[in-house]
Coordinates of C-alpha atoms in Angstrom, one line a residue:
M1 CA 0.0 67.8 83.5
S2 CA -0.2 64.5 85.4
V3 CA 0.0 61.3 83.4
K4 CA 0.5 57.7 84.3
I5 CA 3.6 56.0 82.9
S6 CA 3.9 52.2 83.2
L7 CA 7.5 51.0 82.9
I8 CA 7.8 47.3 82.0
G9 CA 11.2 45.9 82.7
A10 CA 12.0 48.5 85.4
G11 CA 14.8 46.4 86.8
S12 CA 17.0 47.4 83.8
G13 CA 18.3 50.0 86.2
I14 CA 20.1 52.9 84.5
F15 CA 17.3 53.4 82.1
S16 CA 14.7 53.5 84.9
I17 CA 16.6 56.1 86.9
N18 CA 17.2 58.2 83.7
L19 CA 13.4 58.1 83.1
I20 CA 12.8 59.2 86.7
K21 CA 15.5 61.9 86.5
D22 CA 14.1 63.3 83.3
L23 CA 10.6 63.3 84.8
C24 CA 11.8 65.1 87.9
L25 CA 13.5 67.8 85.8
N26 CA 10.5 68.3 83.5
K27 CA 8.1 70.9 84.8
N28 CA 5.2 69.8 82.8
L29 CA 5.3 66.1 83.9
S30 CA 7.0 66.3 87.3
D31 CA 3.7 65.5 89.2
S32 CA 3.0 62.4 87.2
W33 CA 2.6 58.8 88.3
I34 CA 5.1 56.2 87.3
C35 CA 4.5 52.5 88.0
L36 CA 7.6 50.3 87.9
M37 CA 7.1 46.7 87.0
D38 CA 9.6 43.8 86.8
I39 CA 9.5 40.1 87.6
N40 CA 12.8 40.3 89.4
E41 CA 11.7 41.5 92.8
G42 CA 15.2 42.2 94.1
R43 CA 16.2 44.5 91.2
L44 CA 12.8 46.1 91.3
D45 CA 13.1 46.9 95.0
D46 CA 16.5 48.4 94.4
I47 CA 15.4 50.7 91.6
Y48 CA 12.2 51.6 93.4
R49 CA 14.1 52.8 96.5
M50 CA 16.5 54.8 94.4
C51 CA 13.8 56.4 92.3
V52 CA 11.8 57.4 95.4
R53 CA 14.9 59.0 96.9
Y54 CA 15.8 60.9 93.7
A55 CA 12.3 62.3 93.4
A56 CA 12.3 63.4 97.1
E57 CA 15.7 65.1 96.7
A58 CA 14.4 66.9 93.6
G59 CA 11.4 68.1 95.6
T60 CA 8.8 66.9 93.0
A61 CA 5.3 65.6 93.5
L62 CA 6.1 62.6 91.3
K63 CA 4.2 59.5 92.5
I64 CA 6.2 56.2 92.2
T65 CA 4.8 52.7 92.8
R66 CA 6.0 49.2 92.1
T67 CA 4.5 45.9 91.3
T68 CA 5.4 42.5 89.8
N69 CA 1.9 42.2 88.3
R70 CA 1.7 43.5 84.7
L71 CA -2.0 44.1 84.5
E72 CA -1.9 46.1 87.7
C73 CA 1.0 48.2 86.3
L74 CA -0.9 48.8 83.1
K75 CA -4.2 49.8 84.6
D76 CA -5.2 53.4 83.6
A77 CA -1.8 54.0 81.9
D78 CA -1.4 56.9 79.5
F79 CA 2.0 55.6 78.3
V80 CA 3.5 52.1 78.4
V81 CA 7.3 51.9 78.1
N82 CA 8.7 48.4 77.3
T83 CA 12.3 47.9 78.2
A84 CA 12.1 44.2 79.1
L85 CA 14.4 41.5 77.9
A86 CA 12.9 38.1 78.2
G87 CA 15.3 35.5 79.6
G88 CA 18.2 37.9 80.2
Y89 CA 21.7 37.9 78.7
E90 CA 22.5 34.2 79.4
R91 CA 20.1 33.0 76.7
L92 CA 21.9 35.3 74.3
K93 CA 25.5 34.3 75.3
E94 CA 24.8 30.5 75.2
G95 CA 23.4 30.8 71.7
W96 CA 26.4 32.9 70.6
K97 CA 28.8 30.3 72.0
L98 CA 27.1 27.6 69.9
A99 CA 27.0 29.8 66.8
K100 CA 30.7 30.4 66.9
K101 CA 31.3 26.7 67.1
W102 CA 29.4 26.5 63.8
G103 CA 31.5 29.2 62.1
Y104 CA 29.4 32.3 62.7
R105 CA 31.0 35.5 64.0
F106 CA 30.3 39.2 64.6
G107 CA 30.1 41.4 61.6
G108 CA 26.8 41.8 59.8
S109 CA 25.5 38.5 61.3
F110 CA 22.4 40.4 62.4
H111 CA 20.2 37.4 63.4
I112 CA 22.8 35.1 64.8
V113 CA 25.8 36.8 66.5
H114 CA 24.2 40.0 67.5
D115 CA 21.9 41.0 70.4
E116 CA 18.9 40.6 68.1
S117 CA 19.6 36.9 67.6
F118 CA 16.5 35.1 66.3
W119 CA 16.2 32.8 69.3
V120 CA 16.0 35.9 71.6
N121 CA 13.7 37.7 69.2
F122 CA 11.3 34.8 69.3
Y123 CA 10.6 35.5 73.0
Q124 CA 10.9 39.3 72.6
L125 CA 8.2 39.4 69.9
R126 CA 5.9 37.2 72.0
L127 CA 6.4 39.5 75.0
M128 CA 5.9 42.7 73.0
E129 CA 2.6 41.3 71.7
D130 CA 1.5 40.0 75.1
I131 CA 2.0 43.4 76.6
Y132 CA -0.1 45.0 73.9
Q133 CA -2.9 42.6 74.3
D134 CA -2.9 43.3 78.0
M135 CA -3.0 47.0 77.2
Q136 CA -6.1 46.5 75.1
K137 CA -7.8 45.0 78.2
V138 CA -7.0 47.8 80.8
C139 CA -5.6 50.9 79.0
P140 CA -6.7 50.7 75.3
D141 CA -6.1 54.4 74.6
S142 CA -2.5 54.5 75.9
W143 CA 0.6 55.0 73.8
Y144 CA 3.0 52.0 73.5
I145 CA 6.6 53.1 73.5
M146 CA 9.0 50.3 72.4
V147 CA 12.5 50.5 73.7
S148 CA 13.5 46.9 73.8
N149 CA 15.0 45.2 70.9
P150 CA 14.2 44.2 68.2
V151 CA 12.8 47.6 67.6
M152 CA 12.9 47.1 63.8
G153 CA 11.2 43.7 63.9
G154 CA 8.8 44.6 66.8
V155 CA 7.5 47.8 65.3
T156 CA 7.1 46.2 61.9
Y157 CA 5.3 43.1 63.3
L158 CA 2.9 44.9 65.6
T159 CA 1.9 47.8 63.2
R160 CA 1.2 45.2 60.5
K161 CA -0.9 43.0 62.7
Y162 CA -2.7 45.7 64.7
K163 CA -3.9 48.5 62.5
G164 CA -4.2 51.8 64.2
I165 CA -1.9 50.9 67.1
K166 CA -0.5 53.9 68.9
L167 CA 3.1 52.8 68.9
A168 CA 6.5 54.4 68.6
G169 CA 9.8 52.7 68.8
M170 CA 12.7 54.6 70.4
C171 CA 16.5 54.3 70.1
H172 CA 19.2 56.7 71.1
G173 CA 21.6 55.7 68.3
Y174 CA 21.0 58.9 66.5
G175 CA 22.8 60.6 69.4
G176 CA 26.0 59.7 67.7
V177 CA 25.5 63.0 65.9
Y178 CA 26.1 64.8 69.2
R179 CA 29.4 62.9 69.7
L180 CA 30.4 63.9 66.2
C181 CA 29.7 67.5 67.3
E182 CA 32.1 67.1 70.3
L183 CA 34.7 65.6 68.0
L184 CA 34.6 68.5 65.6
G185 CA 34.2 71.1 68.4
L186 CA 30.7 72.2 67.3
E187 CA 28.0 73.4 69.8
R188 CA 25.1 71.1 69.3
E189 CA 22.5 73.9 69.6
N190 CA 23.9 75.3 66.4
V191 CA 23.7 72.0 64.5
T192 CA 20.8 70.7 62.4
F193 CA 20.7 67.3 60.9
Q194 CA 18.8 64.4 59.4
V195 CA 19.7 60.8 60.3
P196 CA 17.2 58.6 58.4
G197 CA 17.1 54.9 57.8
I198 CA 15.9 51.9 59.7
N199 CA 16.8 51.0 63.3
H200 CA 20.5 50.4 63.7
F201 CA 21.1 51.4 60.1
V202 CA 20.9 55.2 60.0
W203 CA 23.0 57.7 58.0
L204 CA 23.8 61.4 58.3
N205 CA 22.4 62.7 55.0
S206 CA 22.0 66.3 56.2
F207 CA 24.5 68.0 58.5
C208 CA 24.6 71.8 58.9
Y209 CA 26.4 74.1 61.4
K210 CA 25.0 77.6 61.7
G211 CA 23.1 77.1 58.5
R212 CA 26.0 75.9 56.4
D213 CA 27.0 72.4 55.3
A214 CA 29.2 70.9 58.0
Y215 CA 30.5 68.0 56.0
P216 CA 33.6 70.0 55.0
L217 CA 34.4 70.4 58.7
L218 CA 34.4 66.6 59.0
D219 CA 36.6 66.3 55.8
Q220 CA 39.1 68.7 57.4
W221 CA 39.1 66.7 60.6
I222 CA 39.7 63.5 58.7
E223 CA 42.6 65.1 56.8
E224 CA 44.3 66.7 59.8
K225 CA 43.4 64.7 62.9
S226 CA 41.9 61.3 62.2
E227 CA 45.2 59.4 62.1
D228 CA 46.1 60.6 65.6
Y229 CA 42.6 59.8 66.8
F230 CA 42.8 56.3 65.5
K231 CA 45.9 55.7 67.6
T232 CA 44.1 56.3 70.8
C233 CA 40.4 55.6 70.2
R234 CA 38.8 52.4 71.5
Y235 CA 38.3 49.3 69.3
S236 CA 35.0 49.4 67.4
D237 CA 34.8 53.1 67.8
D238 CA 31.9 54.8 66.0
F239 CA 34.4 57.2 64.4
G240 CA 37.2 54.7 64.0
P241 CA 38.9 53.6 60.8
K242 CA 36.0 51.4 59.7
A243 CA 33.3 54.2 60.0
I244 CA 35.5 56.7 58.2
D245 CA 36.2 54.2 55.4
L246 CA 32.5 53.7 55.0
Y247 CA 32.0 57.5 54.8
K248 CA 34.7 57.7 52.1
K249 CA 33.1 54.9 50.1
Y250 CA 29.5 56.1 50.2
G251 CA 29.9 59.8 50.8
I252 CA 27.7 59.8 53.8
M253 CA 28.5 59.1 57.5
P254 CA 27.1 56.0 59.4
I255 CA 25.8 57.1 62.7
G256 CA 25.4 55.5 66.1
D257 CA 25.1 51.7 66.0
T258 CA 25.0 51.4 62.2
C259 CA 28.5 49.9 61.9
T260 CA 29.4 49.2 65.5
P261 CA 28.8 46.0 67.5
G262 CA 25.7 47.5 69.2
G263 CA 24.0 47.4 65.8
G264 CA 25.5 44.2 64.4
S265 CA 28.9 45.5 63.1
W266 CA 27.8 45.9 59.5
G267 CA 29.5 45.2 57.0
Y268 CA 30.8 41.7 57.3
W269 CA 33.8 42.3 55.0
Y270 CA 35.6 44.2 57.8
H271 CA 35.2 41.1 60.1
T272 CA 36.0 38.1 57.9
D273 CA 38.9 37.0 60.3
G274 CA 40.9 38.3 63.2
E275 CA 43.6 39.8 61.0
V276 CA 41.2 41.8 59.0
Q277 CA 39.4 43.0 62.1
E278 CA 42.7 44.2 63.6
A279 CA 43.6 46.1 60.5
W280 CA 40.4 48.1 60.9
K281 CA 40.7 48.3 64.7
E282 CA 37.6 46.3 65.2
D283 CA 36.8 43.8 68.1
P284 CA 33.1 43.1 68.7
D285 CA 33.9 40.4 71.1
L286 CA 35.8 42.8 73.3
F287 CA 33.0 45.3 72.9
Y288 CA 30.4 42.8 74.3
D289 CA 32.7 41.5 77.0
E290 CA 33.0 45.1 78.3
Y291 CA 29.2 45.7 77.8
F292 CA 28.2 42.7 79.9
K293 CA 30.7 43.6 82.6
T294 CA 29.5 47.2 82.6
S295 CA 25.9 46.1 82.8
Q296 CA 26.7 43.9 85.8
K297 CA 28.6 46.8 87.4
H298 CA 25.5 49.0 87.0
V299 CA 23.4 46.4 88.7
D300 CA 25.9 46.2 91.6
D301 CA 26.2 49.9 91.9
I302 CA 22.5 50.3 92.0
H303 CA 22.2 47.7 94.7
R304 CA 24.9 49.4 96.7
A305 CA 23.4 52.9 96.4
A306 CA 19.9 51.6 97.2
C307 CA 21.2 50.1 100.4
D308 CA 23.2 53.2 101.4
E309 CA 21.0 56.0 102.7
S310 CA 24.0 58.3 102.9
I311 CA 24.4 58.5 99.1
R312 CA 22.5 61.4 97.6
M313 CA 20.8 60.3 94.4
M314 CA 21.0 63.6 92.6
E315 CA 24.8 63.5 93.0
F316 CA 25.1 59.8 92.2
F317 CA 23.1 60.2 89.0
S318 CA 23.6 64.0 88.3
K319 CA 21.0 66.8 88.0
V320 CA 21.4 67.0 84.2
P321 CA 18.7 65.5 81.9
S322 CA 19.7 62.4 80.0
D323 CA 19.7 62.3 76.2
E324 CA 17.0 59.7 76.2
P325 CA 14.1 60.8 73.9
M326 CA 11.2 59.2 75.8
I327 CA 10.2 62.0 78.2
P328 CA 10.4 64.7 75.4
L329 CA 8.1 62.4 73.3
M330 CA 5.6 61.9 76.2
E331 CA 5.6 65.6 77.0
A332 CA 4.9 66.6 73.4
L333 CA 2.0 64.1 73.2
A334 CA 0.4 64.7 76.6
C335 CA 1.0 68.5 76.9
D336 CA 0.8 69.5 73.2
V337 CA 4.3 70.8 73.3
E338 CA 5.2 70.7 69.6
R339 CA 8.7 69.4 68.9
V340 CA 10.7 67.2 66.5
V341 CA 11.6 63.7 68.0
I342 CA 13.4 60.8 66.3
V343 CA 11.0 57.8 66.3
N344 CA 10.6 54.4 64.8
I345 CA 7.3 54.1 63.0
P346 CA 6.0 52.5 59.8
N347 CA 7.1 54.0 56.5
D348 CA 3.4 54.4 55.5
F349 CA 3.9 57.7 53.7
T350 CA 7.3 56.8 52.2
Y351 CA 9.3 58.9 54.6
V352 CA 12.5 57.0 53.6
E353 CA 13.0 56.1 49.9
G354 CA 13.7 52.4 49.3
V355 CA 11.9 51.0 52.3
P356 CA 8.5 49.2 52.0
E357 CA 5.5 51.2 53.2
D358 CA 4.6 48.7 55.9
F359 CA 8.1 48.4 57.3
E360 CA 9.7 50.3 60.2
V361 CA 11.8 53.4 59.6
E362 CA 13.8 55.6 62.0
I363 CA 13.0 59.3 61.1
P364 CA 12.4 62.7 62.6
A365 CA 8.7 63.3 63.4
L366 CA 6.7 66.3 64.4
V367 CA 5.1 65.3 67.7
S368 CA 2.3 67.2 69.5
G369 CA -1.2 66.7 70.9
R370 CA -2.2 65.7 67.4
G371 CA 0.0 62.7 67.5
I372 CA 3.2 61.6 65.7
Q373 CA 3.5 63.0 62.1
G374 CA 6.5 61.6 60.2
I375 CA 8.8 64.0 58.3
H376 CA 10.0 63.1 54.8
T377 CA 13.7 62.8 54.6
L378 CA 16.3 63.3 51.8
P379 CA 17.0 60.1 49.9
L380 CA 19.9 57.9 51.0
P381 CA 22.5 57.1 48.3
K382 CA 21.5 54.2 46.1
M383 CA 24.4 52.1 47.3
V384 CA 23.3 52.5 50.9
Q385 CA 19.7 51.7 50.0
S386 CA 20.8 48.5 48.2
H387 CA 22.7 47.3 51.3
M388 CA 19.8 48.3 53.5
K389 CA 17.4 46.2 51.5
R390 CA 19.7 43.1 51.2
D391 CA 21.3 43.1 54.6
R392 CA 18.7 44.5 57.0
I393 CA 15.2 44.5 55.5
A394 CA 15.3 41.1 53.7
S395 CA 16.5 39.2 56.8
V396 CA 13.8 40.8 59.1
E397 CA 11.1 40.0 56.5
M398 CA 12.3 36.3 56.5
E399 CA 12.4 36.2 60.3
L400 CA 8.9 37.6 60.6
E401 CA 7.5 35.2 58.0
A402 CA 9.1 32.3 59.9
Y403 CA 7.6 33.6 63.1
D404 CA 4.2 34.1 61.6
K405 CA 4.0 30.6 60.1
G406 CA 5.9 28.8 62.8
S407 CA 8.1 27.4 60.0
R408 CA 11.4 25.7 60.9
E409 CA 12.3 25.6 57.2
L410 CA 12.1 29.4 57.0
L411 CA 14.4 29.6 60.0
V412 CA 16.9 27.6 58.0
E413 CA 16.4 30.1 55.1
L414 CA 17.1 33.0 57.6
I415 CA 20.3 31.4 58.7
M416 CA 21.2 30.8 55.0
M417 CA 21.0 34.6 54.5
D418 CA 23.9 35.1 57.0
P419 CA 27.1 36.2 55.3
F420 CA 29.1 33.5 57.3
T421 CA 26.9 30.6 56.1
K422 CA 28.9 28.4 53.7
S423 CA 26.4 25.5 53.2
R424 CA 22.9 24.3 54.0
N425 CA 24.3 21.6 56.2
Q426 CA 26.0 24.3 58.3
A427 CA 22.7 26.2 58.7
E428 CA 20.6 23.1 59.5
G429 CA 23.2 21.7 61.9
F430 CA 23.4 24.9 63.8
L431 CA 19.7 25.3 64.1
N432 CA 19.2 21.6 65.2
E433 CA 21.8 21.9 67.9
L434 CA 20.5 25.3 69.0
L435 CA 17.0 24.1 69.5
E436 CA 18.2 21.4 71.8
L437 CA 19.3 24.0 74.4
P438 CA 17.0 23.4 77.4
F439 CA 15.9 27.0 77.7
L440 CA 14.6 27.0 74.1
E441 CA 12.2 24.1 74.5
E442 CA 9.2 26.3 74.0
M443 CA 10.7 27.7 70.8
K444 CA 11.5 24.2 69.6
Q445 CA 7.9 23.1 70.0
Y446 CA 6.7 26.2 68.2
Y447 CA 8.9 25.6 65.2
K448 CA 8.1 21.9 64.8

């Protein structure tokens, strides 16, 4: 079946080529049309050339076009995929530098020293809404697939404001289950699981191998092999000492970015100072230094490959489908291929206990031509629910209220909720200095 997919923020590079690769390797959608859109023409041209070459090598009828005009990209779209980051990483890093000066640090500082910092989210939420309003003009029946952060805040904000919006947030953090399978030597096709929660805070509350509870296999690995693993694993590893300690405390395994720097390095008590971090083999600063370097290397590699016609794209990027869930979701919706996909949608039928009904949850859903139908999940332990409400839901609610009202005072209250805030003077001082950064002038005026 041929559909049109509009990819906003196509210059993100690796994500774009994975999307093209998965389309080329999908028989039902390989003759579709994908329109790549980005405001960075250089990166857009690079990814366009690579995608066209990959599709040609794969021998598909996939149609690929490019544009810097969002309305042109969206026209007649069946699916709109948003991967865009407004302002790039520099806005994030400059804010972090200032936050650290004021005593903030990685480790549960979700709205300050994290890639969902509130000054970045301000521009992201505006962009997310602008895209949807454009969709209403030129492709009102299309599905909006949200990949850019903040997925939790974005899905919650848009589904509250626009009733009936066809939207699903996507995140591949749940794929940490597959890494756990590799660690334990389990074939993933024989594993069933549930990983419910909210975005960047999901927990493995059902884990079976060949129909039997697989948690005893994890317990055996911890008893026999974990100490040797800890000696060689990277810092901030998702199965490092911190993650295993959380499992021992709560009786359920954190998965993906739940306790790693990619999700905010929850909980803060493992990060109160450098000595404590070292004891738990944690180093979020190192994680992000490597992340930014790797991201730049991806951009450089893409440019090199785009300019070198001798490089075969199917060898450079492999012929194996990625683990990204977007194409399986689109295929299920467009072609009525019924399957279970992990999505971020409102908790409107109480899929996850302890989360408000109009708040985002990350859950398995049955997806088909009928749409996206959430699946009720087993309750998370009460201790986990309590932390989820206090540390994740409460701060997002405060941020969205501040954004909705344009209230500077509520931004101060948001900063006051951070575990590293010691006084109101600290919170106000940080915010005042932050909003003097030249690239935040628009935000400063909004929060007068």
